[in-house]
Short mmCIF file of C-alpha atoms in Angstrom, two decimals:
data_model
loop_
_atom_site.label_atom_id
_atom_site.label_comp_id
_atom_site.label_asym_id
_atom_site.label_seq_id
_atom_site.Cartn_x
_atom_site.Cartn_y
_atom_site.Cartn_z
CA UNK A 1 82.03 48.09 100.79
CA UNK A 2 81.72 45.68 97.34
CA UNK A 3 84.35 44.81 96.24
CA UNK A 4 85.39 47.22 93.62
CA UNK A 5 83.95 49.92 95.81
CA UNK A 6 86.69 49.19 97.80
CA UNK A 7 89.62 48.51 95.12
CA UNK A 8 88.41 52.01 93.82
CA UNK A 9 89.41 53.40 97.43
CA UNK A 10 92.15 51.94 97.50
CA UNK A 11 93.79 52.50 94.51
CA UNK A 12 92.30 56.76 95.00
CA UNK A 13 93.92 56.54 98.50
CA UNK A 14 97.23 55.41 96.70
CA UNK A 15 97.18 57.60 94.09
CA UNK A 16 96.33 60.74 96.48
CA UNK A 17 98.97 59.64 99.05
CA UNK A 18 101.87 59.21 98.09
CA UNK A 19 101.58 55.63 99.51
CA UNK A 20 104.97 52.53 98.61
CA UNK A 21 104.02 49.13 99.25
CA UNK A 22 106.97 47.88 101.95
CA UNK A 23 108.10 44.02 103.18
CA UNK A 24 104.50 42.73 101.28
CA UNK A 25 102.51 42.19 98.82
CA UNK A 26 101.31 45.79 97.29
CA UNK A 27 98.05 47.18 99.50
CA UNK A 28 97.33 50.38 100.67
CA UNK A 29 95.88 52.24 103.58
CA UNK A 30 95.79 55.34 103.78
CA UNK A 31 97.70 58.11 106.08
CA UNK A 32 94.70 59.10 107.78
CA UNK A 33 92.21 57.45 109.74
CA UNK A 34 89.33 57.52 107.38
CA UNK A 35 86.83 55.01 106.83
CA UNK A 36 88.33 53.65 103.54
CA UNK A 37 92.09 53.42 105.31
CA UNK A 38 90.40 51.64 108.04
CA UNK A 39 88.67 49.06 105.52
CA UNK A 40 92.25 48.08 103.70
CA UNK A 41 93.84 47.92 107.27
CA UNK A 42 91.54 45.94 108.30
CA UNK A 43 90.83 43.92 105.23
CA UNK A 44 93.83 43.64 103.26
CA UNK A 45 92.94 43.04 99.88
CA UNK A 46 95.32 42.83 97.05
CA UNK A 47 95.47 45.97 95.23
CA UNK A 48 97.41 46.15 92.36
CA UNK A 49 99.83 48.52 92.10
CA UNK A 50 101.91 48.15 89.32
CA UNK A 51 105.83 47.83 89.66
CA UNK A 52 106.42 47.09 92.89
CA UNK A 53 110.46 47.07 93.92
CA UNK A 54 109.86 44.70 96.36
CA UNK A 55 107.62 41.92 97.79
CA UNK A 56 107.19 39.25 100.37
CA UNK A 57 109.52 37.46 101.41
CA UNK A 58 107.81 35.31 104.36
CA UNK A 59 108.70 31.71 104.20
CA UNK A 60 104.99 29.52 104.18
CA UNK A 61 103.51 28.53 107.30
CA UNK A 62 104.83 31.96 108.88
CA UNK A 63 102.25 35.37 109.71
CA UNK A 64 104.22 38.76 109.58
CA UNK A 65 102.37 42.44 109.64
CA UNK A 66 102.52 44.24 106.58
CA UNK A 67 103.22 47.82 106.23
CA UNK A 68 103.04 50.36 103.44
CA UNK A 69 105.79 53.57 103.27
CA UNK A 70 103.23 56.97 103.96
CA UNK A 71 105.18 59.17 101.95
CA UNK A 72 103.02 62.17 103.27
CA UNK A 73 104.40 62.06 107.05
CA UNK A 74 104.43 64.21 108.90
CA UNK A 75 103.34 67.28 107.28
CA UNK A 76 104.84 70.33 106.41
CA UNK A 77 106.19 71.97 109.41
CA UNK A 78 105.75 75.77 109.70
CA UNK A 79 108.53 78.91 110.56
CA UNK A 80 110.54 77.39 107.63
CA UNK A 81 111.22 75.03 109.82
CA UNK A 82 113.68 71.04 109.22
CA UNK A 83 114.90 68.87 110.68
CA UNK A 84 118.44 67.38 110.90
CA UNK A 85 119.58 64.17 112.19
CA UNK A 86 117.61 62.05 114.12
CA UNK A 87 119.14 61.54 117.62
CA UNK A 88 115.86 59.04 119.01
CA UNK A 89 112.48 58.45 118.02
CA UNK A 90 109.55 57.72 120.50
CA UNK A 91 105.51 56.93 120.88
CA UNK A 92 104.20 57.19 123.73
CA UNK A 93 101.05 56.88 125.43
CA UNK A 94 98.89 59.10 123.30
CA UNK A 95 99.84 57.42 120.16
CA UNK A 96 101.71 60.84 119.71
CA UNK A 97 105.01 60.57 118.26
CA UNK A 98 108.26 62.60 119.46
CA UNK A 99 111.46 63.27 117.28
CA UNK A 100 114.49 63.94 118.99
CA UNK A 101 116.60 65.23 116.38
CA UNK A 102 120.11 67.43 116.05
CA UNK A 103 119.77 70.78 114.37
CA UNK A 104 123.30 71.54 114.23
CA UNK A 105 123.74 69.06 111.68
CA UNK A 106 121.98 70.54 108.83
CA UNK A 107 124.26 71.85 106.36
CA UNK A 108 124.25 75.78 104.32
CA UNK A 109 122.23 74.76 101.43
CA UNK A 110 119.40 73.98 104.69
CA UNK A 111 119.34 75.95 107.24
CA UNK A 112 120.19 79.25 104.34
CA UNK A 113 117.73 81.80 106.21
CA UNK A 114 119.71 81.59 109.55
CA UNK A 115 120.68 85.24 109.87
CA UNK A 116 124.26 86.43 110.49
CA UNK A 117 124.92 86.72 114.21
CA UNK A 118 128.09 87.23 114.84
CA UNK A 119 132.03 87.22 112.79
CA UNK A 120 134.65 84.05 113.35
CA UNK A 121 137.99 84.39 113.68
CA UNK A 122 138.55 85.28 110.68
CA UNK A 123 136.53 88.49 110.45
CA UNK A 124 134.19 86.61 107.98
CA UNK A 125 129.88 86.88 109.49
CA UNK A 126 128.37 83.84 109.67
CA UNK A 127 125.06 82.51 111.02
CA UNK A 128 124.21 81.04 114.08
CA UNK A 129 125.47 77.28 112.72
CA UNK A 130 128.87 78.87 112.09
CA UNK A 131 127.45 78.97 108.12
CA UNK A 132 129.43 82.19 106.24
CA UNK A 133 127.16 84.87 105.42
CA UNK A 134 130.12 87.44 103.28
CA UNK A 135 127.35 88.75 101.02
CA UNK A 136 124.24 88.58 102.94
CA UNK A 137 122.05 89.30 106.01
CA UNK A 138 121.15 85.31 104.70
CA UNK A 139 121.67 83.37 101.68
CA UNK A 140 118.28 81.93 101.16
CA UNK A 141 114.38 82.40 101.28
CA UNK A 142 114.46 78.68 103.79
CA UNK A 143 115.27 77.04 105.53
CA UNK A 144 115.60 77.55 109.84
CA UNK A 145 116.47 74.06 112.05
CA UNK A 146 113.79 73.63 114.28
CA UNK A 147 113.79 72.62 117.79
CA UNK A 148 115.56 70.01 119.03
CA UNK A 149 112.00 67.99 120.70
CA UNK A 150 108.95 68.11 118.20
CA UNK A 151 105.55 65.98 119.26
CA UNK A 152 103.85 64.64 116.39
CA UNK A 153 99.70 63.52 116.09
CA UNK A 154 99.98 60.01 114.26
CA UNK A 155 98.19 61.87 111.26
CA UNK A 156 101.86 63.79 110.93
CA UNK A 157 100.40 67.18 113.07
CA UNK A 158 102.79 69.07 114.46
CA UNK A 159 101.87 69.71 118.55
CA UNK A 160 104.64 71.23 119.86
CA UNK A 161 108.01 71.98 119.77
CA UNK A 162 110.98 73.38 122.02
CA UNK A 163 114.47 72.32 123.07
CA UNK A 164 117.58 73.36 122.56
CA UNK A 165 119.96 76.59 121.46
CA UNK A 166 117.33 76.60 117.84
CA UNK A 167 114.69 77.33 120.48
CA UNK A 168 114.77 80.65 121.10
CA UNK A 169 115.44 81.02 125.22
CA UNK A 170 115.03 77.80 125.67
CA UNK A 171 118.51 77.40 127.23
CA UNK A 172 118.33 80.71 129.44
CA UNK A 173 114.50 79.84 130.45
CA UNK A 174 114.35 76.12 130.20
CA UNK A 175 117.67 74.30 130.90
CA UNK A 176 119.68 76.56 132.82
CA UNK A 177 123.65 75.36 133.51
CA UNK A 178 122.76 76.91 137.80
CA UNK A 179 120.26 75.03 137.86
CA UNK A 180 122.17 71.29 137.18
CA UNK A 181 120.57 71.30 133.39
CA UNK A 182 123.26 71.06 130.31
CA UNK A 183 121.66 71.04 126.85
CA UNK A 184 123.68 67.85 125.34
CA UNK A 185 126.05 68.99 122.45
CA UNK A 186 124.64 66.22 119.90
CA UNK A 187 121.12 64.79 120.91
CA UNK A 188 120.75 61.26 120.65
CA UNK A 189 118.38 59.06 122.44
CA UNK A 190 114.32 60.45 123.89
CA UNK A 191 111.80 58.62 125.59
CA UNK A 192 108.33 59.08 126.47
CA UNK A 193 107.50 56.88 129.87
CA UNK A 194 104.01 56.09 131.05
CA UNK A 195 103.83 59.44 133.45
CA UNK A 196 104.41 61.60 130.27
CA UNK A 197 107.70 62.59 131.17
CA UNK A 198 110.38 63.12 128.87
CA UNK A 199 113.58 62.03 128.95
CA UNK A 200 116.70 62.95 126.40
CA UNK A 201 120.63 62.29 126.23
CA UNK A 202 123.31 63.40 123.95
CA UNK A 203 127.07 61.32 122.65
CA UNK A 204 128.98 64.83 121.66
CA UNK A 205 132.43 64.70 122.01
CA UNK A 206 135.17 67.39 122.77
CA UNK A 207 133.35 69.99 123.84
CA UNK A 208 135.24 71.31 125.64
CA UNK A 209 137.90 71.63 123.04
CA UNK A 210 135.42 72.80 121.19
CA UNK A 211 134.42 75.55 122.61
CA UNK A 212 138.08 76.74 124.18
CA UNK A 213 139.19 77.00 120.05
CA UNK A 214 136.02 78.04 118.34
CA UNK A 215 133.55 80.43 121.02
CA UNK A 216 133.30 83.09 117.59
CA UNK A 217 132.90 80.47 114.89
CA UNK A 218 130.08 78.38 116.67
CA UNK A 219 128.26 80.70 118.87
CA UNK A 220 125.55 76.88 119.26
CA UNK A 221 128.86 75.15 120.45
CA UNK A 222 127.99 73.82 124.16
CA UNK A 223 128.78 76.09 126.83
CA UNK A 224 129.94 73.35 129.15
CA UNK A 225 133.63 71.93 129.54
CA UNK A 226 133.93 67.68 128.45
CA UNK A 227 131.71 65.00 126.65
CA UNK A 228 128.46 64.41 126.33
CA UNK A 229 128.21 62.39 130.11
CA UNK A 230 124.27 63.00 130.60
CA UNK A 231 120.34 62.22 131.09
CA UNK A 232 118.01 64.97 130.64
CA UNK A 233 114.33 63.95 132.46
CA UNK A 234 111.46 67.26 131.18
CA UNK A 235 107.77 67.38 131.38
CA UNK A 236 106.00 66.79 128.84
CA UNK A 237 106.17 70.39 127.93
CA UNK A 238 109.92 70.63 128.39
CA UNK A 239 109.69 71.76 132.11
CA UNK A 240 113.15 70.88 133.35
CA UNK A 241 112.59 67.83 136.50
CA UNK A 242 116.21 66.15 136.84
CA UNK A 243 119.84 65.46 135.36
CA UNK A 244 122.00 62.62 135.59
CA UNK A 245 124.91 62.64 135.57
CA UNK A 246 127.74 65.27 135.24
CA UNK A 247 128.37 67.12 131.64
CA UNK A 248 131.98 67.27 130.77
CA UNK A 249 133.15 63.93 131.81
CA UNK A 250 136.61 63.06 129.53
CA UNK A 251 136.34 59.76 128.86
CA UNK A 252 134.90 56.31 130.08
CA UNK A 253 134.66 54.39 133.28
CA UNK A 254 131.62 51.61 132.65
CA UNK A 255 132.32 50.70 136.75
CA UNK A 256 131.67 53.90 138.09
CA UNK A 257 128.01 54.47 139.81
CA UNK A 258 128.56 58.35 140.94
CA UNK A 259 129.46 61.76 140.71
CA UNK A 260 126.59 62.89 139.18
CA UNK A 261 124.53 65.43 140.93
CA UNK A 262 122.15 64.45 144.42
CA UNK A 263 124.57 61.16 144.66
CA UNK A 264 122.87 59.94 141.02
CA UNK A 265 125.20 57.74 138.01
CA UNK A 266 127.87 59.20 136.30
CA UNK A 267 126.68 58.16 132.36
CA UNK A 268 128.67 58.47 129.24
CA UNK A 269 127.68 59.02 125.84
CA UNK A 270 124.45 57.27 126.44
CA UNK A 271 122.42 56.26 123.22
CA UNK A 272 119.03 55.58 124.54
CA UNK A 273 116.92 54.46 127.61
CA UNK A 274 113.86 53.27 128.43
CA UNK A 275 111.31 53.12 131.47
CA UNK A 276 109.39 49.98 133.06
CA UNK A 277 106.00 50.94 133.50
CA UNK A 278 105.90 48.04 136.75
CA UNK A 279 108.63 48.94 138.36
CA UNK A 280 109.53 52.61 136.97
CA UNK A 281 113.13 51.93 136.77
CA UNK A 282 114.76 53.62 133.98
CA UNK A 283 117.30 51.35 131.92
CA UNK A 284 119.88 53.54 130.10
CA UNK A 285 121.36 52.06 127.37
CA UNK A 286 125.20 53.37 128.32
CA UNK A 287 126.65 53.80 125.45
CA UNK A 288 129.25 55.16 123.10
CA UNK A 289 131.88 54.91 125.95
CA UNK A 290 130.99 52.56 128.67
CA UNK A 291 129.77 49.08 127.82
CA UNK A 292 126.80 48.38 129.96
CA UNK A 293 122.97 48.94 130.89
CA UNK A 294 122.64 51.02 134.19
CA UNK A 295 119.25 51.12 135.92
CA UNK A 296 118.18 54.06 137.82
CA UNK A 297 114.83 55.04 139.91
CA UNK A 298 113.14 57.34 137.39
CA UNK A 299 111.47 59.09 139.83
CA UNK A 300 114.89 60.12 141.52
CA UNK A 301 117.23 59.18 139.31
CA UNK A 302 118.89 56.94 141.97
CA UNK A 303 121.18 54.15 140.75
CA UNK A 304 119.77 50.81 141.38
CA UNK A 305 122.62 48.71 139.57
CA UNK A 306 124.31 47.94 136.36
CA UNK A 307 125.76 44.88 133.61
CA UNK A 308 127.30 44.48 130.75
CA UNK A 309 127.31 41.67 128.35
CA UNK A 310 125.74 38.06 129.79
CA UNK A 311 125.10 40.22 132.29
CA UNK A 312 128.07 39.86 134.01
CA UNK A 313 130.88 41.67 135.77
CA UNK A 314 133.13 43.53 135.56
CA UNK A 315 132.41 45.13 131.79
CA UNK A 316 134.99 46.95 130.82
CA UNK A 317 137.21 44.13 130.94
CA UNK A 318 137.24 40.52 128.48
CA UNK A 319 137.69 38.81 131.47
CA UNK A 320 139.09 35.86 129.05
CA UNK A 321 141.59 38.24 127.67
CA UNK A 322 142.78 40.71 130.32
CA UNK A 323 142.09 43.22 127.32
CA UNK A 324 140.39 46.63 128.25
CA UNK A 325 137.44 47.31 126.23
CA UNK A 326 138.99 50.36 124.17
CA UNK A 327 141.72 47.51 122.59
CA UNK A 328 139.36 45.44 122.10
CA UNK A 329 139.30 46.16 117.78
CA UNK A 330 136.44 45.79 115.30
CA UNK A 331 133.71 43.18 115.35
CA UNK A 332 135.07 42.21 112.24
CA UNK A 333 138.26 40.56 113.84
CA UNK A 334 136.14 38.73 116.36
CA UNK A 335 133.85 37.36 113.59
CA UNK A 336 136.90 35.95 111.24
CA UNK A 337 138.65 34.07 114.14
CA UNK A 338 134.97 32.26 115.08
CA UNK A 339 134.33 34.21 118.40
CA UNK A 340 130.60 34.68 118.39
CA UNK A 341 130.37 35.97 122.21
CA UNK A 342 132.91 38.36 123.20
CA UNK A 343 131.84 38.71 126.68
CA UNK A 344 131.71 42.56 126.66
CA UNK A 345 129.45 44.98 125.05
CA UNK A 346 131.28 46.81 122.15
CA UNK A 347 130.94 50.54 121.90
CA UNK A 348 128.04 51.56 120.87
CA UNK A 349 125.84 50.01 123.01
CA UNK A 350 122.73 51.55 121.29
CA UNK A 351 119.11 50.74 123.02
CA UNK A 352 117.35 48.97 125.94
CA UNK A 353 114.13 48.39 125.43
CA UNK A 354 112.19 46.30 127.84
CA UNK A 355 108.95 44.04 126.55
CA UNK A 356 105.03 44.44 129.13
CA UNK A 357 105.67 40.94 130.23
CA UNK A 358 109.50 41.44 132.00
CA UNK A 359 112.21 41.28 129.44
CA UNK A 360 114.95 43.83 128.37
CA UNK A 361 116.45 43.81 124.87
CA UNK A 362 119.45 45.37 124.83
CA UNK A 363 121.65 46.58 121.03
CA UNK A 364 125.02 45.49 121.11
CA UNK A 365 125.15 47.30 118.04
CA UNK A 366 129.14 47.24 117.86
CA UNK A 367 129.38 43.36 118.19
CA UNK A 368 126.38 42.95 115.86
CA UNK A 369 124.17 41.16 118.29
CA UNK A 370 120.76 41.86 120.50
CA UNK A 371 120.77 40.65 123.97
CA UNK A 372 117.57 39.39 125.87
CA UNK A 373 117.37 39.89 129.90
CA UNK A 374 114.73 38.52 132.46
CA UNK A 375 113.95 41.43 134.58
CA UNK A 376 113.32 40.20 137.30
CA UNK A 377 115.91 37.98 137.66
CA UNK A 378 117.66 38.45 141.16
CA UNK A 379 121.05 38.57 140.20
CA UNK A 380 120.76 41.67 137.12
CA UNK A 381 122.25 44.80 137.37
CA UNK A 382 124.83 43.07 140.85
CA UNK A 383 128.13 41.49 140.60
CA UNK A 384 127.79 38.48 138.67
CA UNK A 385 129.86 36.33 137.02
CA UNK A 386 129.54 34.53 133.48
CA UNK A 387 132.57 33.85 131.89
CA UNK A 388 130.85 31.19 129.39
CA UNK A 389 128.19 33.27 128.40
CA UNK A 390 125.22 30.77 129.42
CA UNK A 391 121.50 31.64 129.55
CA UNK A 392 120.15 31.42 133.04
CA UNK A 393 122.74 33.17 134.23
CA UNK A 394 123.36 36.68 135.85
CA UNK A 395 120.18 37.25 134.18
CA UNK A 396 120.80 36.59 130.77
CA UNK A 397 118.16 34.81 128.72
CA UNK A 398 119.24 34.54 124.98
CA UNK A 399 121.33 36.81 121.75
CA UNK A 400 119.97 37.38 118.12
CA UNK A 401 122.95 37.83 116.05
CA UNK A 402 122.12 40.25 113.42
CA UNK A 403 123.66 40.05 110.18
CA UNK A 404 127.09 38.91 112.11
CA UNK A 405 128.73 38.46 108.76
CA UNK A 406 128.07 42.43 108.14
CA UNK A 407 131.65 44.31 109.08
CA UNK A 408 129.79 46.33 111.70
CA UNK A 409 126.73 48.22 113.22
CA UNK A 410 124.05 46.35 112.03
CA UNK A 411 121.79 46.17 115.59
CA UNK A 412 121.67 49.70 115.96
CA UNK A 413 117.81 49.52 117.54
CA UNK A 414 115.00 47.60 118.15
CA UNK A 415 111.58 47.96 119.48
CA UNK A 416 108.68 45.75 119.94
CA UNK A 417 104.66 45.23 118.24
CA UNK A 418 101.74 46.40 119.95
CA UNK A 419 99.98 42.99 119.34
CA UNK A 420 99.34 41.79 122.76
CA UNK A 421 101.78 39.38 123.14
CA UNK A 422 104.41 41.35 121.62
CA UNK A 423 105.25 38.77 119.07
CA UNK A 424 106.87 40.48 117.01
CA UNK A 425 110.42 41.91 117.71
CA UNK A 426 111.19 45.21 114.99
CA UNK A 427 115.52 45.33 114.54
CA UNK A 428 116.78 47.66 112.67
CA UNK A 429 119.97 47.32 110.73
CA UNK A 430 122.26 50.81 110.32
CA UNK A 431 125.01 49.01 108.02
CA UNK A 432 122.62 47.07 105.53
CA UNK A 433 119.67 50.08 105.52
CA UNK A 434 116.95 47.22 106.58
CA UNK A 435 114.71 46.23 109.42
CA UNK A 436 114.29 42.58 109.92
CA UNK A 437 110.50 41.19 111.20
CA UNK A 438 111.31 38.85 113.96
CA UNK A 439 109.26 36.28 115.74
CA UNK A 440 110.20 37.00 119.53
CA UNK A 441 109.06 33.63 120.54
CA UNK A 442 111.69 31.58 118.34
CA UNK A 443 114.36 34.29 117.28
CA UNK A 444 113.73 33.80 113.49
CA UNK A 445 113.50 36.49 110.71
CA UNK A 446 109.99 36.27 108.76
CA UNK A 447 110.15 39.14 107.09
CA UNK A 448 111.98 42.52 106.55
CA UNK A 449 111.41 46.24 105.30
CA UNK A 450 112.51 48.31 102.76
CA UNK A 451 116.37 48.29 101.85
CA UNK A 452 119.89 51.02 101.14
CA UNK A 453 118.52 53.71 99.69
CA UNK A 454 116.71 57.54 99.73
CA UNK A 455 113.14 56.76 98.26
CA UNK A 456 110.72 56.66 100.17
CA UNK A 457 110.35 53.12 101.97
CA UNK A 458 114.29 53.07 102.08
CA UNK A 459 116.46 53.61 104.42
CA UNK A 460 120.06 55.51 104.55
CA UNK A 461 121.58 54.80 108.67
CA UNK A 462 118.42 54.20 110.06
CA UNK A 463 118.98 54.84 113.29
CA UNK A 464 116.11 55.14 115.78
CA UNK A 465 112.21 53.55 116.00
CA UNK A 466 109.14 53.65 117.91
CA UNK A 467 105.25 51.84 117.21
CA UNK A 468 102.19 53.00 117.76
CA UNK A 469 99.11 51.33 119.50
CA UNK A 470 98.35 50.30 116.12
CA UNK A 471 101.12 48.45 115.20
CA UNK A 472 102.44 51.13 112.63
CA UNK A 473 106.46 52.05 112.76
CA UNK A 474 108.38 55.36 112.94
CA UNK A 475 111.66 55.56 111.66
CA UNK A 476 114.24 58.08 112.24
CA UNK A 477 117.58 58.28 110.22
CA UNK A 478 121.33 60.17 110.60
CA UNK A 479 124.39 60.49 108.81
CA UNK A 480 122.53 62.55 105.49
CA UNK A 481 119.55 60.85 105.60
CA UNK A 482 118.11 63.76 107.73
CA UNK A 483 113.96 62.54 107.77
CA UNK A 484 111.26 59.98 109.56
CA UNK A 485 108.85 58.24 108.09
CA UNK A 486 106.07 56.21 108.77
CA UNK A 487 104.95 52.33 108.02
CA UNK A 488 101.33 51.88 108.41
CA UNK A 489 100.81 48.69 109.33
CA UNK A 490 97.94 46.13 107.62
CA UNK A 491 97.13 42.82 107.30
CA UNK A 492 98.45 40.84 110.65
CA UNK A 493 99.66 42.37 113.96
CA UNK A 494 101.00 39.93 114.98
CA UNK A 495 104.63 37.23 114.27
CA UNK A 496 104.10 33.41 113.84
CA UNK A 497 105.83 30.57 112.47
CA UNK A 498 109.88 29.47 112.06
CA UNK A 499 111.91 31.70 109.43
CA UNK A 500 115.10 31.81 108.88
CA UNK A 501 117.11 31.04 112.20
CA UNK A 502 119.93 33.16 110.45
CA UNK A 503 119.36 36.65 110.52
CA UNK A 504 120.34 39.25 107.34
CA UNK A 505 121.61 36.81 105.18
CA UNK A 506 122.86 38.95 102.40
CA UNK A 507 121.28 36.51 99.84
CA UNK A 508 117.76 37.89 101.65
CA UNK A 509 118.62 41.56 100.11
CA UNK A 510 115.74 43.23 98.36
#
């Protein structure tokens, strides 16, 4: 393809697909895998798009992937469906993208097509989400919540949808409480393993109290008593396999390893999980109440081990102070006191990401850091003391402080590039609304994607990340963001060079 034809094709793709440059010089691969899109991806030629929101901040001598946001992804959902807050995103081994969302977070204007189903305590007709319907069967022509689990191909076509209260009959046929399947009160965390099993969790609290008080007001309220304290395993088509833990716990206990069905552990307010295909071990970020990584056999759900910050036990208390984790206060207090190494995970322990070369990246969001552990370490997951936070002890390898000057909640999610060496670590910063590209070898920031905002390529409460085999990134947002975005990789597929040792400097903001 000649340079002129290449640039014409690029410009046409940009104007037709609504693609916006992010984190690099403006260039334009398409949303679909046409020949022109592949040419753009591989050649990475610069195309003038006019005004851009930001340009690459990568230092000379470094290399990192560049991305453009595909504003057309995914394609419109059928059946007047809409998604709520995105509790998790995963990409399976077939490059299908799985979105796990929260139907119950849709407000009245986003679920106006839901009909009356009951009356509340004041006798007002309501929808299944509890939205008032005093004047009509429904308030608008659109919309209704989609099922909680949505499966897309990489072009954004919806392949399947199942699960949760918005999937008619699912809780009566597929996830039955009598069979030990309790759907979460608030969806949080999804992973699809190498055998196409789907793992789901939740972090809803006070379900029992809400149910007792509002059983008529909120027909979609959870039907069990207590908080989310379970992990569910399904086949790819939504058939229930097993449950880890017992739904309905009313508080954390980071040392509890029993109490669940079939001798499985008892998690509490789980955030995320990941399966190591080499060992079939499931690593659970446990989570919003417990302060640990929980390790179980993915085939059976049986307990293997658990560990806290710096790989040590006990994980509930800070051994140096004797202060319980429920009393530790905010991260910023430690930061201002010069303590960058709290000896405990501070809620939430938000992700557990496994690399192909045998390391686990744990998102300690409450402490604005990512801790790294060696999976093959003999003492990882077993009782171990590391009071001086030393690398090489208890399986602990090192850590990355992510915008530590921020009051709280930066390092919420992490994933790895899919080049052979997985040389890039991508870390989503929920508090600052950006995504860092980090050289995994030297743990320095090479560049970042996006900024806080609501336009295409920006983030409002970036909550979930996943990467496909071509290096494209998929993101999900919570709070009022309630969307997924796709960032198409072009140029380099790997990370190299020495960037900024201080990840998340405010002076590098877009």
